PDB file of C-alpha atoms in Angstrom:
ATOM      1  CA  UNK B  30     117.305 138.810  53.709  1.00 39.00           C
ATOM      2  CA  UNK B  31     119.212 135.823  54.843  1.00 39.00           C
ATOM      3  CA  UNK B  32     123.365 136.774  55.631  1.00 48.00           C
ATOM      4  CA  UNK B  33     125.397 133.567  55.705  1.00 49.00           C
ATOM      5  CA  UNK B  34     127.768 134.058  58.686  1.00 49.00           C
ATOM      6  CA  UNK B  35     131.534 133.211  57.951  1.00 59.00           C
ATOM      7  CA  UNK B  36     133.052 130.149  59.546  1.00 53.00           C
ATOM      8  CA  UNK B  37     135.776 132.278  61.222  1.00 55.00           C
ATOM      9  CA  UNK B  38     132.972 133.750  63.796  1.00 57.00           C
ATOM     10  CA  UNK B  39     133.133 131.913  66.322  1.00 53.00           C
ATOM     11  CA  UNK B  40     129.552 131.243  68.205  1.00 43.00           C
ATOM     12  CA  UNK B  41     131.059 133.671  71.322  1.00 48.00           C
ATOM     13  CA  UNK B  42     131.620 136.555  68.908  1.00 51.00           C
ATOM     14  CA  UNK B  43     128.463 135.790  67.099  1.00 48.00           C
ATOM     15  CA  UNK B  44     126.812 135.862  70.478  1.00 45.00           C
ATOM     16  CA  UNK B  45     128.160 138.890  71.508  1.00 48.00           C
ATOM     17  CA  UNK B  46     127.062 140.393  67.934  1.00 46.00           C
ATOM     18  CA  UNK B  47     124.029 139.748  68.499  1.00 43.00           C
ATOM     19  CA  UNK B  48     123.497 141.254  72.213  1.00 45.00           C
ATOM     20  CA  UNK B  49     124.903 144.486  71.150  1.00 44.00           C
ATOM     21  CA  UNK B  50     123.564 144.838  67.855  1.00 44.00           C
ATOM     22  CA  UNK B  51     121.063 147.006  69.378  1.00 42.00           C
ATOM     23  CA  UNK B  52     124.109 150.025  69.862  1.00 46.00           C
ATOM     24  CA  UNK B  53     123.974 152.740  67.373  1.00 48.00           C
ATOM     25  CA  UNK B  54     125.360 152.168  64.138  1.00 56.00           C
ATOM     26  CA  UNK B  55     128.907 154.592  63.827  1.00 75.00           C
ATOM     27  CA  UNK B  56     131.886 154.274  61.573  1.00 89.00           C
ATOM     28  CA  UNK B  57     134.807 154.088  63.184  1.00 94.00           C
ATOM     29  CA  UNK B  58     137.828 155.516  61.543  1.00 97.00           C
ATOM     30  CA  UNK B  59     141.284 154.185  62.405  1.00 98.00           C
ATOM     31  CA  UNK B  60     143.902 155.863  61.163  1.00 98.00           C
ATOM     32  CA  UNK B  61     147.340 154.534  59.009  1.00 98.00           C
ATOM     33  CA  UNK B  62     150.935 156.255  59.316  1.00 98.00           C
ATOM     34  CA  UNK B  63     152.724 154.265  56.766  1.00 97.00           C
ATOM     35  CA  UNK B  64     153.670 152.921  53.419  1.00 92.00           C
ATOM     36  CA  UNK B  65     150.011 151.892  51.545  1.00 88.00           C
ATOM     37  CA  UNK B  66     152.125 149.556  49.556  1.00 88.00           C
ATOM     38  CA  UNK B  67     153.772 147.578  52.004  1.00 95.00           C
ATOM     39  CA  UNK B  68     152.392 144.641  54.111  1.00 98.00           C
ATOM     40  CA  UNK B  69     151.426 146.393  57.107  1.00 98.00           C
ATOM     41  CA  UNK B  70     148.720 148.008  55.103  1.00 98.00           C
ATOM     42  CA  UNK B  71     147.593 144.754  53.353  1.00 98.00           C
ATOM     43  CA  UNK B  72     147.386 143.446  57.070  1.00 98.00           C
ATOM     44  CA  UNK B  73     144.959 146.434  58.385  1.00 98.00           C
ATOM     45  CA  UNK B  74     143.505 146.001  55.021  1.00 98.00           C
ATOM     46  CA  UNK B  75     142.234 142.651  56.191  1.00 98.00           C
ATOM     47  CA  UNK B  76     141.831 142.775  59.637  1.00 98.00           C
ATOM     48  CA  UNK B  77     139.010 145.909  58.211  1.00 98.00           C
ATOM     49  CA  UNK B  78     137.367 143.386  56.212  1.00 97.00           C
ATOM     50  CA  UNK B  79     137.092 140.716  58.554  1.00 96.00           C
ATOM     51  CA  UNK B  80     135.791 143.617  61.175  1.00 95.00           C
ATOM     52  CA  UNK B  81     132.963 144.917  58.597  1.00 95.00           C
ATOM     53  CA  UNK B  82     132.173 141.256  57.821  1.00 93.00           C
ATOM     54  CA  UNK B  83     130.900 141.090  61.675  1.00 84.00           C
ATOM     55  CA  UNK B  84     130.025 144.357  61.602  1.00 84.00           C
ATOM     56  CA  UNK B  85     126.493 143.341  59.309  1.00 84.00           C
ATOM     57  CA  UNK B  86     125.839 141.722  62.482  1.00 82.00           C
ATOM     58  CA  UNK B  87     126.627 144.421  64.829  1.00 76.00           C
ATOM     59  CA  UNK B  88     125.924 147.616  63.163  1.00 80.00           C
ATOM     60  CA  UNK B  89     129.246 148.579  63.391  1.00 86.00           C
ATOM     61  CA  UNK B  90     131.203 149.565  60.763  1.00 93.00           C
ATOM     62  CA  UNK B  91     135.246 150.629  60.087  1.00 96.00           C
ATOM     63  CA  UNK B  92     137.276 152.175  57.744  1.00 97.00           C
ATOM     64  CA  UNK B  93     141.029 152.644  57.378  1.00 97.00           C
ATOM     65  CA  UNK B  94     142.124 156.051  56.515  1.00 97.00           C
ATOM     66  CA  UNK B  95     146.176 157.153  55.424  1.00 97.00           C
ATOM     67  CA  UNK B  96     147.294 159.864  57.224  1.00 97.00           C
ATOM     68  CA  UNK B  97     150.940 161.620  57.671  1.00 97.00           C
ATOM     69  CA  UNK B  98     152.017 161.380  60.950  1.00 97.00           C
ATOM     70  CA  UNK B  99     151.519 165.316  61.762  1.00 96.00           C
ATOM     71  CA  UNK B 100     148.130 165.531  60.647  1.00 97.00           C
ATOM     72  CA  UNK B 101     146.728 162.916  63.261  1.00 97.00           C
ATOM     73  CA  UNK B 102     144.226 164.834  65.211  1.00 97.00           C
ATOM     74  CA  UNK B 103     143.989 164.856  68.435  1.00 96.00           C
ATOM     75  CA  UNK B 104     140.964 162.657  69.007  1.00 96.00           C
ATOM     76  CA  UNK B 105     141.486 160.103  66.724  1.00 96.00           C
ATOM     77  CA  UNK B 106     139.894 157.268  67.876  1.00 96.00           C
ATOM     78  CA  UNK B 107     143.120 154.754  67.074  1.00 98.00           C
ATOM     79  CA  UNK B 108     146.012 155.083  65.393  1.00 98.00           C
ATOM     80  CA  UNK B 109     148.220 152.207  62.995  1.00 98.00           C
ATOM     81  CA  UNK B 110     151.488 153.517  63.107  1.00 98.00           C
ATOM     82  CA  UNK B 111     154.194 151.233  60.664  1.00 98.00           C
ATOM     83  CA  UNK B 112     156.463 154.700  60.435  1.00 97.00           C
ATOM     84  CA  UNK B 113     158.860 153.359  63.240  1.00 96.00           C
ATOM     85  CA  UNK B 114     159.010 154.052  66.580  1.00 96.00           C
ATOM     86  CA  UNK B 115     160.340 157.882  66.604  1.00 97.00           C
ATOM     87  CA  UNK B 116     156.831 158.604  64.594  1.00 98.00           C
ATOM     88  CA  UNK B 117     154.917 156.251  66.936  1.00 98.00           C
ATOM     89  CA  UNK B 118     156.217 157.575  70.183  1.00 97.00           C
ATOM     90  CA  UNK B 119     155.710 161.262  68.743  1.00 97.00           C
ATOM     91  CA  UNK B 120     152.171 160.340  68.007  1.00 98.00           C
ATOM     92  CA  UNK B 121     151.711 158.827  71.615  1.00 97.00           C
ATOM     93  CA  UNK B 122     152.546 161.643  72.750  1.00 96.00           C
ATOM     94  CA  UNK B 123     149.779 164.371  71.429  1.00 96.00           C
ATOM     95  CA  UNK B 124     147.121 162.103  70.936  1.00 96.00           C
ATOM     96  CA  UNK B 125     144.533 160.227  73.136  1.00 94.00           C
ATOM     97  CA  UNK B 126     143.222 157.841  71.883  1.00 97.00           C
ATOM     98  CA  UNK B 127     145.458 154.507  71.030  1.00 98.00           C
ATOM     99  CA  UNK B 128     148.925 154.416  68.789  1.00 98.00           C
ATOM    100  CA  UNK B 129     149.649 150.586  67.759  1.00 98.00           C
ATOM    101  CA  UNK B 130     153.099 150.501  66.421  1.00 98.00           C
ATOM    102  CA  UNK B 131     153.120 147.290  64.149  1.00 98.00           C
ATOM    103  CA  UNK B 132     156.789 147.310  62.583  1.00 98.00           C
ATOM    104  CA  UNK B 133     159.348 148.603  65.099  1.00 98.00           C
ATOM    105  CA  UNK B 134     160.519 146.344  67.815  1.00 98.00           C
ATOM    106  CA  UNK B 135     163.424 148.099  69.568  1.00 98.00           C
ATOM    107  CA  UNK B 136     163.168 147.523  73.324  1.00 97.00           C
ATOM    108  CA  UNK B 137     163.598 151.558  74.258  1.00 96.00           C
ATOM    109  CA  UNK B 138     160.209 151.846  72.900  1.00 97.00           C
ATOM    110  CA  UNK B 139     158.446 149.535  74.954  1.00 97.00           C
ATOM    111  CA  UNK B 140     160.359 151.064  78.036  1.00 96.00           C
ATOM    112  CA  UNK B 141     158.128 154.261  77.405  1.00 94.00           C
ATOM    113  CA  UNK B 142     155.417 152.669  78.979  1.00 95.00           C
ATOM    114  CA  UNK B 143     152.669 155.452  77.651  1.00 95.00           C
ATOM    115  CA  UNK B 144     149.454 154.683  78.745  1.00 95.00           C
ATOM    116  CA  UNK B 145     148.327 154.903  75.060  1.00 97.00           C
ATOM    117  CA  UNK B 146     150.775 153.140  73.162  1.00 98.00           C
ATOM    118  CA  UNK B 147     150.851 149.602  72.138  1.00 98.00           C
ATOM    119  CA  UNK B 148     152.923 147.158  70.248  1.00 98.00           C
ATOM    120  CA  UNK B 149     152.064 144.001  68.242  1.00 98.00           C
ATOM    121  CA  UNK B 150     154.924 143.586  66.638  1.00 98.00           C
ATOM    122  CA  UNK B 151     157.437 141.401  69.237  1.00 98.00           C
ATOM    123  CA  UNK B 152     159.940 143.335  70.772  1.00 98.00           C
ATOM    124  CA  UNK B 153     163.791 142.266  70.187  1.00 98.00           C
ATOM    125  CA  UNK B 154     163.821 141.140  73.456  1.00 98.00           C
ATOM    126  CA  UNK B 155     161.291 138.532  72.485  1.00 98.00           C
ATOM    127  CA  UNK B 156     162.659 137.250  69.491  1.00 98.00           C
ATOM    128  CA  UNK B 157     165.809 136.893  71.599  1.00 98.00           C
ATOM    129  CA  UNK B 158     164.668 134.939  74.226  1.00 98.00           C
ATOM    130  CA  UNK B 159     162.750 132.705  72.048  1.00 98.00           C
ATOM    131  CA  UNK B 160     165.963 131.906  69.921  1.00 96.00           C
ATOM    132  CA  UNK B 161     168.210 131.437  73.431  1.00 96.00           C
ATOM    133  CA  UNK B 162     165.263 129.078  74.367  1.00 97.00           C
ATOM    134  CA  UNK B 163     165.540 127.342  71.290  1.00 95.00           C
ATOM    135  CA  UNK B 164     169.014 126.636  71.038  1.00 93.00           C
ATOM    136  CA  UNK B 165     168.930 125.172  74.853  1.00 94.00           C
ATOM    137  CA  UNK B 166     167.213 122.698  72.287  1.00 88.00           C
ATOM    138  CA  UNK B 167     169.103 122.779  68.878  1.00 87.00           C
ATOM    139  CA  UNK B 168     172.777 123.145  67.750  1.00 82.00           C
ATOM    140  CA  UNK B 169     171.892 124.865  64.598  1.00 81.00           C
ATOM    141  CA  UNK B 170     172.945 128.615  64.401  1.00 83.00           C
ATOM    142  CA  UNK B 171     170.907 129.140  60.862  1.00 89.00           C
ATOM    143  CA  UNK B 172     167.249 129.893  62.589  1.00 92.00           C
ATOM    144  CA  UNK B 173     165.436 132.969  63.469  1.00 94.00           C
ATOM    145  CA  UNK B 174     162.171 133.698  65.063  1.00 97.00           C
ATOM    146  CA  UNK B 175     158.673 135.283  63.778  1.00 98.00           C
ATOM    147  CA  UNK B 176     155.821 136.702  64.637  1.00 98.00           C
ATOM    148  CA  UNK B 177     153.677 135.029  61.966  1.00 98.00           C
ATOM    149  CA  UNK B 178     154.660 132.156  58.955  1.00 96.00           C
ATOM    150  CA  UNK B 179     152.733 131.112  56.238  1.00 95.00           C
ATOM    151  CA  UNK B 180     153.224 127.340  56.916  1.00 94.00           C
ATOM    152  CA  UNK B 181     151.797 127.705  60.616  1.00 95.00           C
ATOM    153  CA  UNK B 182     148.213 125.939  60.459  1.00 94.00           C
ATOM    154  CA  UNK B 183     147.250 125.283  64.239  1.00 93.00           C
ATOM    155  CA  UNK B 184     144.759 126.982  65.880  1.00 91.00           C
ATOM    156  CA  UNK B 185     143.292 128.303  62.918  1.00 93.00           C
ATOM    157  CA  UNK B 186     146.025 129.791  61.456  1.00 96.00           C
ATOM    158  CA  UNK B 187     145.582 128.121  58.004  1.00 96.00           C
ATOM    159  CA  UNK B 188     142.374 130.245  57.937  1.00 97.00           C
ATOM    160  CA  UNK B 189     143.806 133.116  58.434  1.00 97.00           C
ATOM    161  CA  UNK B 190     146.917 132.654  56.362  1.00 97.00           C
ATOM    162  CA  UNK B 191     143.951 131.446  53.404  1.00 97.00           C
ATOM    163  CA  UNK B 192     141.707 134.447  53.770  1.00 97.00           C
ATOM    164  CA  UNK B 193     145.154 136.949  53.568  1.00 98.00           C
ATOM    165  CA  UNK B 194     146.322 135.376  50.161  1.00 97.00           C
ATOM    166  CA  UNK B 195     143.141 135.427  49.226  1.00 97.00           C
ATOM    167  CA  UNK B 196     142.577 139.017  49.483  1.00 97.00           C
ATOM    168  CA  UNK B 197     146.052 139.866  48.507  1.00 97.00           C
ATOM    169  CA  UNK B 198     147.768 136.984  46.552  1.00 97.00           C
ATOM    170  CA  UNK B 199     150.910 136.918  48.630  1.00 97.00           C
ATOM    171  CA  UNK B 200     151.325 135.131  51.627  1.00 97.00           C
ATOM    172  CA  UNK B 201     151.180 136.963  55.353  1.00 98.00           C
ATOM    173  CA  UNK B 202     154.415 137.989  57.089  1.00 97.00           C
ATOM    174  CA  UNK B 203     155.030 139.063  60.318  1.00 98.00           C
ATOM    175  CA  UNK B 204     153.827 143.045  60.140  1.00 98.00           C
ATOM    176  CA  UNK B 205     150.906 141.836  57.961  1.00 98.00           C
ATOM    177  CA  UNK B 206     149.969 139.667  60.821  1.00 98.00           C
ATOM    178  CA  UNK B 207     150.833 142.865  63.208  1.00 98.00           C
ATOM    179  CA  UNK B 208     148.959 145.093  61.707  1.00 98.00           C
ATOM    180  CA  UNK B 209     145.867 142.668  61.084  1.00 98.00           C
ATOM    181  CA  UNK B 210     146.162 141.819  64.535  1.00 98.00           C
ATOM    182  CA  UNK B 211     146.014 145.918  65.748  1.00 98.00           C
ATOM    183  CA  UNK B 212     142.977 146.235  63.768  1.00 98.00           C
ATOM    184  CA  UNK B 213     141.414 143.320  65.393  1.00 97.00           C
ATOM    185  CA  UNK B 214     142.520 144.273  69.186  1.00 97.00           C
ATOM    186  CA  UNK B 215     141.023 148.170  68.094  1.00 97.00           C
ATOM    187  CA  UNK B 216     137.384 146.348  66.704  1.00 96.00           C
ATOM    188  CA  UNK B 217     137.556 144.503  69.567  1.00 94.00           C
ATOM    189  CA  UNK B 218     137.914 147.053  72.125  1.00 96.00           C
ATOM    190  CA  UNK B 219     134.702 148.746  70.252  1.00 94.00           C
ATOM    191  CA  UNK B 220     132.751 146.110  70.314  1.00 92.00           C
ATOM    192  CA  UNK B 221     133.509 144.813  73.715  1.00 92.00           C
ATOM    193  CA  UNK B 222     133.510 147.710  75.124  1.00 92.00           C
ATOM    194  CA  UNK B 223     130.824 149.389  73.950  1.00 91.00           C
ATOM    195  CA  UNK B 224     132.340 152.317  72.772  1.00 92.00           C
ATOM    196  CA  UNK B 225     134.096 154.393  70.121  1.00 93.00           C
ATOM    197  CA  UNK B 226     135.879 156.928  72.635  1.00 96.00           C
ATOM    198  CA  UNK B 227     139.235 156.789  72.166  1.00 97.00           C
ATOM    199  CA  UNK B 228     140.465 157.292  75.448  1.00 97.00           C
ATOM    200  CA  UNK B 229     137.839 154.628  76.563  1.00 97.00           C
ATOM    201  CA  UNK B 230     139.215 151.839  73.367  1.00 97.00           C
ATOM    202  CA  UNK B 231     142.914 152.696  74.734  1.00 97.00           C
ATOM    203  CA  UNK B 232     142.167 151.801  78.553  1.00 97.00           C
ATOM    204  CA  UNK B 233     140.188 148.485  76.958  1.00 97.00           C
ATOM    205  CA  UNK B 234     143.180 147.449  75.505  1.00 97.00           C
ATOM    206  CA  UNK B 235     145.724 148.052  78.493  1.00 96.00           C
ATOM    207  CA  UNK B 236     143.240 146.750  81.224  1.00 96.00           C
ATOM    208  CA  UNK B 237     140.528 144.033  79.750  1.00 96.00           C
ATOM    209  CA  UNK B 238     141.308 142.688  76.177  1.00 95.00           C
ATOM    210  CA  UNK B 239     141.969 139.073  75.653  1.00 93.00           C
ATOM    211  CA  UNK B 240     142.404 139.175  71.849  1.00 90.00           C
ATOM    212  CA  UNK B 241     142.654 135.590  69.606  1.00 92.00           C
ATOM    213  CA  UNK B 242     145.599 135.884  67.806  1.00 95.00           C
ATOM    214  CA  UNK B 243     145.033 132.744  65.830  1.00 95.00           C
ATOM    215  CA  UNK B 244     148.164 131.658  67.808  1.00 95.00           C
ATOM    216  CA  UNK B 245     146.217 129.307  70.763  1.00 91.00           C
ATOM    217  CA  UNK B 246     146.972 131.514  73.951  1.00 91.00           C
ATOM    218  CA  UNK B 247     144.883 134.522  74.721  1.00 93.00           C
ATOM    219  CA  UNK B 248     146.967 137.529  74.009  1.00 96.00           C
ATOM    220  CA  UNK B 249     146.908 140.478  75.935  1.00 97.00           C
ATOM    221  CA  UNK B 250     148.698 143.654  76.609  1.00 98.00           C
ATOM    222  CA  UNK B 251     151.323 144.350  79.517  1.00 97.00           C
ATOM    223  CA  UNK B 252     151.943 147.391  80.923  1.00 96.00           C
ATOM    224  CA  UNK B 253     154.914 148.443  77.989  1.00 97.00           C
ATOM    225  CA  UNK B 254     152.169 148.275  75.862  1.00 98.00           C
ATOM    226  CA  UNK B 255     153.614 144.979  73.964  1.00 98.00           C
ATOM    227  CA  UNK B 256     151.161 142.561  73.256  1.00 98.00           C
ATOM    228  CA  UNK B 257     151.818 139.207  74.872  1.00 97.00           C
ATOM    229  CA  UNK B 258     152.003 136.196  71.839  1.00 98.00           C
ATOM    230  CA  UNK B 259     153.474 132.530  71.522  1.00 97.00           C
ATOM    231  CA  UNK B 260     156.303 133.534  68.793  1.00 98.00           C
ATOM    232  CA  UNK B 261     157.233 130.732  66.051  1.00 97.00           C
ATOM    233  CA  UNK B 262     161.091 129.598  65.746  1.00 97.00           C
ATOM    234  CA  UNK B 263     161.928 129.039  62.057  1.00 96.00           C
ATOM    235  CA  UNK B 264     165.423 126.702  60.920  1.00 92.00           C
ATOM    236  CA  UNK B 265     166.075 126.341  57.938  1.00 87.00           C
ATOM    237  CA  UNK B 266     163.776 127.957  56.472  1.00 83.00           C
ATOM    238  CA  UNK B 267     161.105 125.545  58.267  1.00 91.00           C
ATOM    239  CA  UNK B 268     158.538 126.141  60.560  1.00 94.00           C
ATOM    240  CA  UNK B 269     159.712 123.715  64.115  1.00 94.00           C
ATOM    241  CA  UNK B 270     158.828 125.172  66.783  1.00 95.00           C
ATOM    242  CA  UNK B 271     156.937 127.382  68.709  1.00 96.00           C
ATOM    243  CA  UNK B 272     157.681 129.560  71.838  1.00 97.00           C
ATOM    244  CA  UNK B 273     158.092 129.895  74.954  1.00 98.00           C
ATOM    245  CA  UNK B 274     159.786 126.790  74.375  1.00 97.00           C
ATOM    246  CA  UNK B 275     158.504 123.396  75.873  1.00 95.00           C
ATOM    247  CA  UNK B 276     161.010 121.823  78.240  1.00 95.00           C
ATOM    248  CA  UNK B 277     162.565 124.980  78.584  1.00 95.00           C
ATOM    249  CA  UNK B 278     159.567 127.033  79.834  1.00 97.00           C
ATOM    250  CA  UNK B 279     156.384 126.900  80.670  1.00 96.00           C
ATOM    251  CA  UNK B 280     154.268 127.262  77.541  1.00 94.00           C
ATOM    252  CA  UNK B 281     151.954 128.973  79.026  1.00 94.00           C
ATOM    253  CA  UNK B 282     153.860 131.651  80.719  1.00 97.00           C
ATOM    254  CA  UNK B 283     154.147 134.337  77.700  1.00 97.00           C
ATOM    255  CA  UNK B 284     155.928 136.849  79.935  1.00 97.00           C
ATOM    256  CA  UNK B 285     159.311 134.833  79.889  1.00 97.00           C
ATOM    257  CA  UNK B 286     159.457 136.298  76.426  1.00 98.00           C
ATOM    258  CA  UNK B 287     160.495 139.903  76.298  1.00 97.00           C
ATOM    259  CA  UNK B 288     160.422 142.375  79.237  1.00 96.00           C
ATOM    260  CA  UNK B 289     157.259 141.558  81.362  1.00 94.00           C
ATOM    261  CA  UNK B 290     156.541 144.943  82.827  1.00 95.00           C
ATOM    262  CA  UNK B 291     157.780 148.238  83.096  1.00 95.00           C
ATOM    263  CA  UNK B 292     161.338 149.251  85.095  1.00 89.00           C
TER     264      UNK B 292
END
């Protein structure tokens, strides 16, 4: 029977379903340490059916699974963690396979630098050096900067941003797009990489993954564990900007926001 293949797979990931469509089909489990109300679920909500979507093509499928945070086993293959960083960190720390913290964005957790544990959520630090790059531009002290907004449309963000209300009827926020986006780096990493070992999907993600964020620039992970991404400056309650700032910075260079590598 004929499957119609969504407009959001690109011919590249298409291509690459196809060559390793041959693997053995597995269902990967990824585990969630938060609220199953709140948006951070809704985000790993989607980010699963978007993976399972590609997974017809790939043989792969996922599932997202609640769990406390003391009941993660061991060798879970990844972990979603919107708990806060205390619960995140903890996790890190008995588990091997990968932690994504999607909601906490206090610096001192990124200076942890575990091998295993990864942040898409921006850090403080990034947000702050967006705004102070922003205001080298602007006069106006009422903006703030996100990670996601539901008036960004470029590089198919207005997909995305569709496909989430969609689903959900309410419009994607930053630790929606966080979470969606850990669920995508963790597919990813399987697919890529060929496996469903969790130490194996944990050194993908620190060494090799190049991950679309919907954002234009590859994304990818820096030694803290904090996921490299162009953030979005918001005044007035409208979308103008995005950063690193042009003019300012280069727009290219994604490690002027935030701390670029470990002490």
């Amino acid at each position: 029977m004929h499957r119609s293949i969504p407009a959001w797979i690109t011919c590249g990931a298409l291509l690459l379903a196809l060559a390793g469509s041959s693997t053995a089909a597995e269902k990967v489990t990824i585990l969630f340490v938060g609220a199953e109300a709140g948006p951070a679920w809704k985000g790993a909500e989607q980010g699963i059916i978007e993976a399972n979507i590609l997974g017809r093509f790939t043989g792969q499928g996922y599932e997202l699974k609640r769990s406390s945070a003391s009941a993660v086993p061991k060798g879970a293959a990844a972990v979603i963690v919107a708990a806060g960083g205390p619960a995140a960190a903890g996790i890190s720390d008995r588990v091997d396979g990968a932690v994504v913290n999607v909601t906490d964005g206090s610096d001192s957790l990124r200076k942890r630098c575990r091998a295993n544990l990864f942040h898409t959520i921006p850090s403080d630090r990034m947000r702050a050096d967006a705004l102070a790059q922003w205001r080298r531009n602007s006069e106006s002290q009422n903006n703030h900067v996100r990670a996601w907004h539901p008036d960004f449309v470029k590089f198919a963000a207005r997909d995305l941003n569709n496909r989430y209300r969609k689903t959900h009827g309410e419009a994607m926020d930053d630790e929606a797009w966080a979470a969606w986006a850990a669920v995508k780096t963790i597919t990813e990493a399987v697919t890529r990489g060929q496996t469903t070992d969790p130490i194996a999907i944990a050194r993908y993600l620190r060494e090799e993954l190049e991950f679309d964020g919907q954002k234009g620039a590859p994304h990818s992970f820096r030694d803290t564990g904090q996921l490299r991404q162009p953030l979005l400056i918001v005044e007035d309650g409208k979308l103008v900007a995005e950063a690193p700032v042009r003019g300012v910075a280069d727009p290219d260079d994604l490690d002027t926001l935030g701390l670029a590598a470990c002490p």
